[in-house]
Each structure stands twice: as C-alpha cells, then as structure tokens.
PDB file of C-alpha atoms in Angstrom:
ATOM      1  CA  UNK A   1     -15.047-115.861   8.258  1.00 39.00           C
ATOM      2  CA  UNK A   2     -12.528-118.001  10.270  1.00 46.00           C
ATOM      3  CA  UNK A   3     -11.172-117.502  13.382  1.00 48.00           C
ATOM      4  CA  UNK A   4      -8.113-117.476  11.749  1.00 75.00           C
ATOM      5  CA  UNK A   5      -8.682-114.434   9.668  1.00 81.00           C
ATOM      6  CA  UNK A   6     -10.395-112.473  12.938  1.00 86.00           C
ATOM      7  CA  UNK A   7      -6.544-113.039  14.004  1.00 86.00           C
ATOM      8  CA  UNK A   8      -5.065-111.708  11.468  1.00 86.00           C
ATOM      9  CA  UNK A   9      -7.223-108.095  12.379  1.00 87.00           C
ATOM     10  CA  UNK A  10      -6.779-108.568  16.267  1.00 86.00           C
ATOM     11  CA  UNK A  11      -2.609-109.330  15.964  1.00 86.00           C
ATOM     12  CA  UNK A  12      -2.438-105.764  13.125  1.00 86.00           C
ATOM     13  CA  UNK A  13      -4.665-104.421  16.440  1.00 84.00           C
ATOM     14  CA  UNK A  14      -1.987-105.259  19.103  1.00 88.00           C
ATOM     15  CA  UNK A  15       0.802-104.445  17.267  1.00 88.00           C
ATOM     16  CA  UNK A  16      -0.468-100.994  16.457  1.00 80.00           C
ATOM     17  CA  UNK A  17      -2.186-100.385  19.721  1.00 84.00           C
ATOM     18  CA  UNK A  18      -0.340 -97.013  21.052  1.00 81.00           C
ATOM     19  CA  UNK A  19       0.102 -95.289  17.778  1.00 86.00           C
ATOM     20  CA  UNK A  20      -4.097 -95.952  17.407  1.00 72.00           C
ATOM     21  CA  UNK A  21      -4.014 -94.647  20.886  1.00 84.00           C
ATOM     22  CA  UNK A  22      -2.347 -91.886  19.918  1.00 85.00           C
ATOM     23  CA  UNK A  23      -4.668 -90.756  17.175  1.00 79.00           C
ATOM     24  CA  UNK A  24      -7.694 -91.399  18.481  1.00 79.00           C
ATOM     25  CA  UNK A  25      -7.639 -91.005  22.299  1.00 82.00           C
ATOM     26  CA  UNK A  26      -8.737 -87.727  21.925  1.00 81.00           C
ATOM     27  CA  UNK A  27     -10.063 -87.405  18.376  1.00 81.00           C
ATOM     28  CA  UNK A  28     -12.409 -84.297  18.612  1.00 83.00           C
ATOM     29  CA  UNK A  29     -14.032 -85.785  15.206  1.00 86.00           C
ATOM     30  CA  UNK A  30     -15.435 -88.526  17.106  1.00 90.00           C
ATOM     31  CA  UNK A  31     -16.076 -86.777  20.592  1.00 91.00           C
ATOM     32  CA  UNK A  32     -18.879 -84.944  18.811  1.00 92.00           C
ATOM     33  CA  UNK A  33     -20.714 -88.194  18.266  1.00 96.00           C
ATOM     34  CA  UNK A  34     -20.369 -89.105  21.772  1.00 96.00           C
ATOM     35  CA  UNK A  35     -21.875 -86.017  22.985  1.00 96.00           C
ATOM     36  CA  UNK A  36     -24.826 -86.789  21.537  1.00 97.00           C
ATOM     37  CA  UNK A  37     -25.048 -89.991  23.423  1.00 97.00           C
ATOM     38  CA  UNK A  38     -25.536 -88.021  26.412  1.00 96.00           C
ATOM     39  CA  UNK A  39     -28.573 -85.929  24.785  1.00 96.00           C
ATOM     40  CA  UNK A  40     -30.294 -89.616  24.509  1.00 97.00           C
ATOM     41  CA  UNK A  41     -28.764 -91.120  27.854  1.00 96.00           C
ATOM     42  CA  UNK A  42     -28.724 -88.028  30.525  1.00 93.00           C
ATOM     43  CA  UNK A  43     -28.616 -89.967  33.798  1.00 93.00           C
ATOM     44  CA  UNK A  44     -25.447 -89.648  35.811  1.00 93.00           C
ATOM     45  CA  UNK A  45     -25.137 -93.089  37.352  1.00 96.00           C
ATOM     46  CA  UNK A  46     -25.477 -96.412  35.232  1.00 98.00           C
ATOM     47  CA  UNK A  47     -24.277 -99.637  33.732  1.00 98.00           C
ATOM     48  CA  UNK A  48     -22.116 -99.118  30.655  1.00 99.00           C
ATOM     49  CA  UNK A  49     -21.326-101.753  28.234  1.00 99.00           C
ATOM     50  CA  UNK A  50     -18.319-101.077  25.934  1.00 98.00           C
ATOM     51  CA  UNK A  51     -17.866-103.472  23.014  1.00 99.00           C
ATOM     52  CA  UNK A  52     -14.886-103.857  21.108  1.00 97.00           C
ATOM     53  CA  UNK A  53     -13.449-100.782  23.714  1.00 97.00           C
ATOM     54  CA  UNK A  54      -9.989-100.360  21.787  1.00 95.00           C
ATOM     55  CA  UNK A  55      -7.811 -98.499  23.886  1.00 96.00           C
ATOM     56  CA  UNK A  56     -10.875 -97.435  25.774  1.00 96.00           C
ATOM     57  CA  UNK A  57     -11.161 -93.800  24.214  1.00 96.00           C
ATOM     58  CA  UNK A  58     -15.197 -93.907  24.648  1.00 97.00           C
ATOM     59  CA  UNK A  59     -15.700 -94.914  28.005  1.00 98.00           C
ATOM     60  CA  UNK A  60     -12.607 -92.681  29.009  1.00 97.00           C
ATOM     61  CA  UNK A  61     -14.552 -89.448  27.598  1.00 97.00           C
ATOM     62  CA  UNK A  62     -18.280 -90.618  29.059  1.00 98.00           C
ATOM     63  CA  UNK A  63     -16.606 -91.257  32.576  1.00 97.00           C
ATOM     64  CA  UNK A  64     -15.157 -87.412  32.400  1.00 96.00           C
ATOM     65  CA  UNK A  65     -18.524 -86.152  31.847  1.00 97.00           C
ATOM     66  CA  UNK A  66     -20.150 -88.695  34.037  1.00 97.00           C
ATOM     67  CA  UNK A  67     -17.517 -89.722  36.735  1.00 97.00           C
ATOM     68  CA  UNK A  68     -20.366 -91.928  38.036  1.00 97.00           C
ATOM     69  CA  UNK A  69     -21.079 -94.372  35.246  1.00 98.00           C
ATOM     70  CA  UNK A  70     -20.081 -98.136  35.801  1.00 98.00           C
ATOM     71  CA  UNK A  71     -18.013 -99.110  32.824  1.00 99.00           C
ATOM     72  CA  UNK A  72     -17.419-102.654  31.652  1.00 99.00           C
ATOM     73  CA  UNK A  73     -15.432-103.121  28.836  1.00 98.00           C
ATOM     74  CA  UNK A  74     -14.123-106.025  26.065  1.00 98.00           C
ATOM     75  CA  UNK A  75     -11.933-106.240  23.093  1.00 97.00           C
ATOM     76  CA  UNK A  76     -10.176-109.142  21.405  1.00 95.00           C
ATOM     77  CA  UNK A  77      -7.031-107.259  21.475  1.00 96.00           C
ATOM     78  CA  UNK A  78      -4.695-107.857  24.808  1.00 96.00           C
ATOM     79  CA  UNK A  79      -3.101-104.544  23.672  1.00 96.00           C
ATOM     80  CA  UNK A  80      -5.888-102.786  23.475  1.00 96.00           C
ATOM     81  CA  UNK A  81      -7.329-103.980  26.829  1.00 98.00           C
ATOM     82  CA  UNK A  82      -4.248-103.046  28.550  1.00 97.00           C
ATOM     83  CA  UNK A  83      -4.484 -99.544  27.317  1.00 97.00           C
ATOM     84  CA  UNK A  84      -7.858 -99.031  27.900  1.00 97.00           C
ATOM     85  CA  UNK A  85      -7.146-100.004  32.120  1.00 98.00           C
ATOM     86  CA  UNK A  86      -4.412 -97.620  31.980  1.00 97.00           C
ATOM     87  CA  UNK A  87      -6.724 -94.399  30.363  1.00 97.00           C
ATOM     88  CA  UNK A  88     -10.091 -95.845  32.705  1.00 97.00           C
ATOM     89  CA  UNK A  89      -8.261 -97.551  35.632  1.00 97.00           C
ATOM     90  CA  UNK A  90     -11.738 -98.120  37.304  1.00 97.00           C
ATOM     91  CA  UNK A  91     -13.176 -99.540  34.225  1.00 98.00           C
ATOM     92  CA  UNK A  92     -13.619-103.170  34.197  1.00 98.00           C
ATOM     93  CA  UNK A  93     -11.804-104.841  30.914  1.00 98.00           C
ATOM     94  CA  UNK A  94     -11.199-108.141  29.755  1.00 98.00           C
ATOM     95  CA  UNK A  95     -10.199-109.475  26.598  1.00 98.00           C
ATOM     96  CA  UNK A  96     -13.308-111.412  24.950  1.00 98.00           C
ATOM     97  CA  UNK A  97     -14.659-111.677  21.452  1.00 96.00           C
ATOM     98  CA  UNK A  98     -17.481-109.627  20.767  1.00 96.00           C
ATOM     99  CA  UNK A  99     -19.648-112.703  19.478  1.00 94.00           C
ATOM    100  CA  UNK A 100     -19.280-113.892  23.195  1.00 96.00           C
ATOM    101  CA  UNK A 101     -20.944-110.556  24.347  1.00 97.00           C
ATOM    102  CA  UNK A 102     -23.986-113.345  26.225  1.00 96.00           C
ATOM    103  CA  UNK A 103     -20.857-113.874  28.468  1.00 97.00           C
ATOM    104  CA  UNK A 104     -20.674-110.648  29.909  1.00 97.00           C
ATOM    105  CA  UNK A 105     -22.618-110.522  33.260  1.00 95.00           C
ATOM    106  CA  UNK A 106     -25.814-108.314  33.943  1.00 96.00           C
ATOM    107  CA  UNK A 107     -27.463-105.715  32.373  1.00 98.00           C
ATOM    108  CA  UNK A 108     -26.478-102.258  30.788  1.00 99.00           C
ATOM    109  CA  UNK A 109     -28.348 -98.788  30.878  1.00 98.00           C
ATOM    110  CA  UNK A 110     -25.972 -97.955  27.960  1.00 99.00           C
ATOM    111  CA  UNK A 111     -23.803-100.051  25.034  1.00 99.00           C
ATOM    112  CA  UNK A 112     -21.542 -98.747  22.985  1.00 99.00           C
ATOM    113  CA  UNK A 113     -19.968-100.218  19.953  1.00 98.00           C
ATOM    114  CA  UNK A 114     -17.378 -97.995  18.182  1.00 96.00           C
ATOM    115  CA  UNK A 115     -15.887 -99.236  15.436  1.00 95.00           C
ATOM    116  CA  UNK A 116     -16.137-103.004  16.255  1.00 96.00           C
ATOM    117  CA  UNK A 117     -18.497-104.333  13.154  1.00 96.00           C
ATOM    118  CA  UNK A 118     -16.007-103.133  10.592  1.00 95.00           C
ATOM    119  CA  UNK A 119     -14.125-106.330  11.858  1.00 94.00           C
ATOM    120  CA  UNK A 120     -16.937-108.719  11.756  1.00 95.00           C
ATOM    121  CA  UNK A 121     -18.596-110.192   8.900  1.00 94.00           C
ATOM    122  CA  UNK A 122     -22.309-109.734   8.312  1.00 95.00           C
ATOM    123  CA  UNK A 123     -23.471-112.900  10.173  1.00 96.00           C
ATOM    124  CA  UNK A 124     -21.641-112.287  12.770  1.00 96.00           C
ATOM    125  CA  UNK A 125     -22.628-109.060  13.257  1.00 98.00           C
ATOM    126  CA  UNK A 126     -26.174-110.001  13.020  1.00 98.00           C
ATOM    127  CA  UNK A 127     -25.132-112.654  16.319  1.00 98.00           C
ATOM    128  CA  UNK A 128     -23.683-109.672  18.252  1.00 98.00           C
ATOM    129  CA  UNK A 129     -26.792-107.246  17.493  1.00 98.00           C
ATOM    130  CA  UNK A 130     -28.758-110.140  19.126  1.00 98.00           C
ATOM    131  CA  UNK A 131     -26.374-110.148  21.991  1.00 98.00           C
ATOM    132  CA  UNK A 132     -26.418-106.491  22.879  1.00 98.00           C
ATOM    133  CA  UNK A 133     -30.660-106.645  22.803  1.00 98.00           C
ATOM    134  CA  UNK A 134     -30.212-109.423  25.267  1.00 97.00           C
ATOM    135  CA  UNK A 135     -28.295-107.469  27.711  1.00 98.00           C
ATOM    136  CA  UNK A 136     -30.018-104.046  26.925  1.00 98.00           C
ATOM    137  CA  UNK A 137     -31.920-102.573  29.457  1.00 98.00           C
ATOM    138  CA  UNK A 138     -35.753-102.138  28.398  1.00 97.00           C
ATOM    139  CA  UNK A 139     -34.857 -97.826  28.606  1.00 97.00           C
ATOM    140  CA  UNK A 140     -31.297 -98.564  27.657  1.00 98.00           C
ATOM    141  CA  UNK A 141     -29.477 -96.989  24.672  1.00 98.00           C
ATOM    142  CA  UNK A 142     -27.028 -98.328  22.029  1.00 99.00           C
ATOM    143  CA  UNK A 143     -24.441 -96.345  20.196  1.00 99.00           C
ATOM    144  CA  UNK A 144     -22.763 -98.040  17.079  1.00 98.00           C
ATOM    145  CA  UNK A 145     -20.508 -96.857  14.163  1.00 97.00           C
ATOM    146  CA  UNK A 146     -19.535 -98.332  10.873  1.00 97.00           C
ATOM    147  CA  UNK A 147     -18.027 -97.636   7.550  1.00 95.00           C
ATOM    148  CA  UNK A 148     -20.810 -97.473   5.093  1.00 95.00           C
ATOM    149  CA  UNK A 149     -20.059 -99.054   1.669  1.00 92.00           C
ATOM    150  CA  UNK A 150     -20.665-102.083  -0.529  1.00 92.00           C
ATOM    151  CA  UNK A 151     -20.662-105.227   1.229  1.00 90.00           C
ATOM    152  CA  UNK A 152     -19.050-106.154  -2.100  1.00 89.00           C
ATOM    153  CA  UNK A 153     -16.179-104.560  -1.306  1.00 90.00           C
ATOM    154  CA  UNK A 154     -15.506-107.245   2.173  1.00 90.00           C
ATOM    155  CA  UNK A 155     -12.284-108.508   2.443  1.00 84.00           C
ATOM    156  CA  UNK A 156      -8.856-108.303   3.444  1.00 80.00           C
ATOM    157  CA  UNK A 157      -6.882-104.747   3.094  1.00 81.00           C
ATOM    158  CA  UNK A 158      -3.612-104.780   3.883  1.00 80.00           C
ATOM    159  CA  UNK A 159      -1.503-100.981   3.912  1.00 81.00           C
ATOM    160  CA  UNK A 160       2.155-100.355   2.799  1.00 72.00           C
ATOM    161  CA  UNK A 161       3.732-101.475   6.462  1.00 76.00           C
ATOM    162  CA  UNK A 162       2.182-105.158   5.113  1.00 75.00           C
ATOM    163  CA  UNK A 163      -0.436-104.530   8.277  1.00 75.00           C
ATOM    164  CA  UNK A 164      -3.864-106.257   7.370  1.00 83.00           C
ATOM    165  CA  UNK A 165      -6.980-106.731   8.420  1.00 82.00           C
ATOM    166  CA  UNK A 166     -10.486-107.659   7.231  1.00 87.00           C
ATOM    167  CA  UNK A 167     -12.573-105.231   6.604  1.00 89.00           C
ATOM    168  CA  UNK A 168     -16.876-105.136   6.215  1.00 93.00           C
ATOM    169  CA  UNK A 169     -18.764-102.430   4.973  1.00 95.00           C
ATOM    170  CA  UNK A 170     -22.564-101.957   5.569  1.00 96.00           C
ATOM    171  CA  UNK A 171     -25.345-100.071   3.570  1.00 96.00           C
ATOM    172  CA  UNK A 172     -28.036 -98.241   5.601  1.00 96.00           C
ATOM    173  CA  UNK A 173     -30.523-100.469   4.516  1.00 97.00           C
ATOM    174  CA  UNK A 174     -28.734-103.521   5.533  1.00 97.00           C
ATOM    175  CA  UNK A 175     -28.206-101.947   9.009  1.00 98.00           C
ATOM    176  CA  UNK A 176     -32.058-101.368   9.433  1.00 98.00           C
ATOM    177  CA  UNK A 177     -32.392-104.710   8.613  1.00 98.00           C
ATOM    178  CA  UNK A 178     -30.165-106.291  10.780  1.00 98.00           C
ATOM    179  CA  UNK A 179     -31.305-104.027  13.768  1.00 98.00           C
ATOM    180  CA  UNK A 180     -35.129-104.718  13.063  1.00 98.00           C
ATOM    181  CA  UNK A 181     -34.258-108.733  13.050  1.00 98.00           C
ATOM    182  CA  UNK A 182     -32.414-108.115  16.566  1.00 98.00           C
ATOM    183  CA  UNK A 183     -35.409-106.507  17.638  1.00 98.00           C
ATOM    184  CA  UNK A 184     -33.857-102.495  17.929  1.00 99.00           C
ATOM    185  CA  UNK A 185     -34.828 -99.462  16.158  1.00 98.00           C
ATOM    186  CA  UNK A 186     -32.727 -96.900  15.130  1.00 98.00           C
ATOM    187  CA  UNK A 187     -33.358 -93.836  16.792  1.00 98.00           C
ATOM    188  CA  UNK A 188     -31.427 -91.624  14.310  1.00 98.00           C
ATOM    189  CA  UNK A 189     -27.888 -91.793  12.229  1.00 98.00           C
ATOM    190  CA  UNK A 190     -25.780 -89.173  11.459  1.00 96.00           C
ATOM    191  CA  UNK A 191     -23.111 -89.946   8.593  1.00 95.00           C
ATOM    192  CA  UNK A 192     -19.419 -88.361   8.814  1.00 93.00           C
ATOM    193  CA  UNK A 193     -16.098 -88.409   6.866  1.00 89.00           C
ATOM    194  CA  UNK A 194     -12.590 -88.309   7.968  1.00 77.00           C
ATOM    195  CA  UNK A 195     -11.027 -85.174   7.571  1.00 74.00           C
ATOM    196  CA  UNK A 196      -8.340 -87.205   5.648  1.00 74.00           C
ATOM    197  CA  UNK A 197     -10.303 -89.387   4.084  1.00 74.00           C
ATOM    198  CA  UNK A 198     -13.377 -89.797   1.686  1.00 76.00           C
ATOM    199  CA  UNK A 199     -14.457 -92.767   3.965  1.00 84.00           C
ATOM    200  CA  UNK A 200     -18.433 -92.529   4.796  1.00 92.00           C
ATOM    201  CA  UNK A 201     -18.559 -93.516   8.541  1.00 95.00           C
ATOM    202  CA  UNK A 202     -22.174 -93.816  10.086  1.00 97.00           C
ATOM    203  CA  UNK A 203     -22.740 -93.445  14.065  1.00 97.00           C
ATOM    204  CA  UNK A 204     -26.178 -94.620  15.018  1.00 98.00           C
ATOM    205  CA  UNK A 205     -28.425 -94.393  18.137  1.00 99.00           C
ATOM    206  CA  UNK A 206     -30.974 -97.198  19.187  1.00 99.00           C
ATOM    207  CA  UNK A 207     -32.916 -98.947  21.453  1.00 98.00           C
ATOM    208  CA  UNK A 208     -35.657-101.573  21.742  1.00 98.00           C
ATOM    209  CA  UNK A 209     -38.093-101.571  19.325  1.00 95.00           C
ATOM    210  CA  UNK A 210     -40.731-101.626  21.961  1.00 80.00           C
ATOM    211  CA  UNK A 211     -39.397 -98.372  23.634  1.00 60.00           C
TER     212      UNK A 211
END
C-alpha cells in the first residue's frame, strides 16, 4: 500500500478525532479487554509502549489503575496525539508511523496495539510485529486487536459523510502465523462484537515465544 493511501486513513483520523474521542474514551466494551491485561501484566511500575495510541483511551485507563506505569505513546494522526496529551498529560506522545516503531527508544514491560493493524496492510503488519519483539522485554506482554475477516475483503471503505479509509482484515490463522514468524506466541484471544455491529473483533495477548 502507498503512503499515499495510509494518508487518506490518517487525514479521515484527524478530522474525526473528538467525535472518536467521544465514543470510545470510555467505551466499557473495550475496558473489559484491558482488564485482562492486568491479570497477565500485574506489576505496578513499568515501561508501556502504546502503538497507534488514538486519542490515548488505553494508556489513559491502565495509568488509573496503575498511576505508576511509564507510558510512551505514537500515532500517525497529529489529532489524535494531541488528544491523547490532553486525557494522559504525563504520557509521552509523538506522532510517528507505526512501521517506524525501531525508532522509539528503549525497552517496554508492556505494548499495546489497539486497533492499529486494521490500517496496515499484511506486510506491513508483519514489519511492525517484528518491531514490537525487538523492543519487548524478555517477561514483557503484548496486547493487540483486529477485525477478523477475509483478507479478501482489503480495501478502501468509505461511509456516507464521503470519510474513507483502508481497511485489512485478518483470519486467526494468519495472525498465528504472522506472530510465530515475529517470534511471539499468543497467549490466548478472546473474540467480541460491537453491540451495534456484526463486526468480529479479536483482542489477543502475547509474548516471546521463548517465555
């Protein structure tokens, strides 16, 4: 996919920034998911990475369970950024593509990636899953979600405002796949739909493979 078409999803992304905000700041059908991030990562202090942080809903609810954790954030979206300083004004965020995760300094205890690969196409997700292994700790823990579907079905969807973006679906088996290759293993995957919607969204749980 071309950088072009990547700019096509991150300029829908800015313009729609608050109203996304809005909905999913505090979206209790995603907040379940995240508790059980804390079931796999307990500790109260650590490194968090947050990858493709939208308005930084994820790292906002970890740091008010765990006012301790270190948060580092990126998203391709200057919108988005901005919002996610205002909700997690200690949080360190910067606009950067999520292929250029190797540019992010250090080390993380935990990464999350909500939402972000739906926005990627396959080999470039396959780049990033080699990117978070490289800056996962040896203990650390991943969190990831997608929209499972046929990878048939890529390509750009664009709603009645005229808003687009480009959209990749991923099959379970795929997603094994692609985490083996980066060297992770899946820990477990639960598999929700939108109260509105017939969508099948998948949150997984991993770490490294030699863990």
């Amino acid at each position: 996919m071309t950088q072009d078409k990547y700019q096509i999803s991150v300029g829908t992304f800015d313009r729609l920034a608050d109203k996304y905000a809005e909905r999913f700041m505090h979206f209790r059908h995603y907040e379940e998911t995240f508790e059980k991030i804390l079931r796999y990562f307990p500790a109260e202090h650590g490194e968090v990475l947050d990858i493709g942080c939208g308005p930084g809903n994820i790292s906002a609810w970890l740091t008010s369970k765990r006012p301790e954790l270190q948060i580092t954030g990126t998203d391709l979206s200057p919108a988005m950024v901005n919002l996610a300083r205002q909700h997690v004004p200690f949080g360190n965020f910067q606009v950067l593509d999520a292929r250029d995760t190797h540019k992010v300094d250090g080390s993380y205890d935990l990464i999350v990636c909500g939402f972000c690969i739906p926005y990627l196409d396959i080999a470039d997700t396959r780049l990033l899953l080699t990117r978070i292994a490289e800056r996962l700790k040896p203990s650390g823990i991943l969190y990831l979600s997608y929209i499972d579907g046929d990878p048939a079905n890529n390509g750009l969807q664009t709603n009645g405002n005229g808003d687009s973006v480009f959209s990749h679906y991923y099959t379970a088996t795929l997603m094994a796949e692609m985490m083996a290759s980066a060297g992770l293993v899946i820990l477990s995957a639960d598999d929700r739909t939108l109260p509105d919607s017939d969508s099948l969204e998948t949150f997984i749980y991993a770490a490294h493979a030699s863990v």
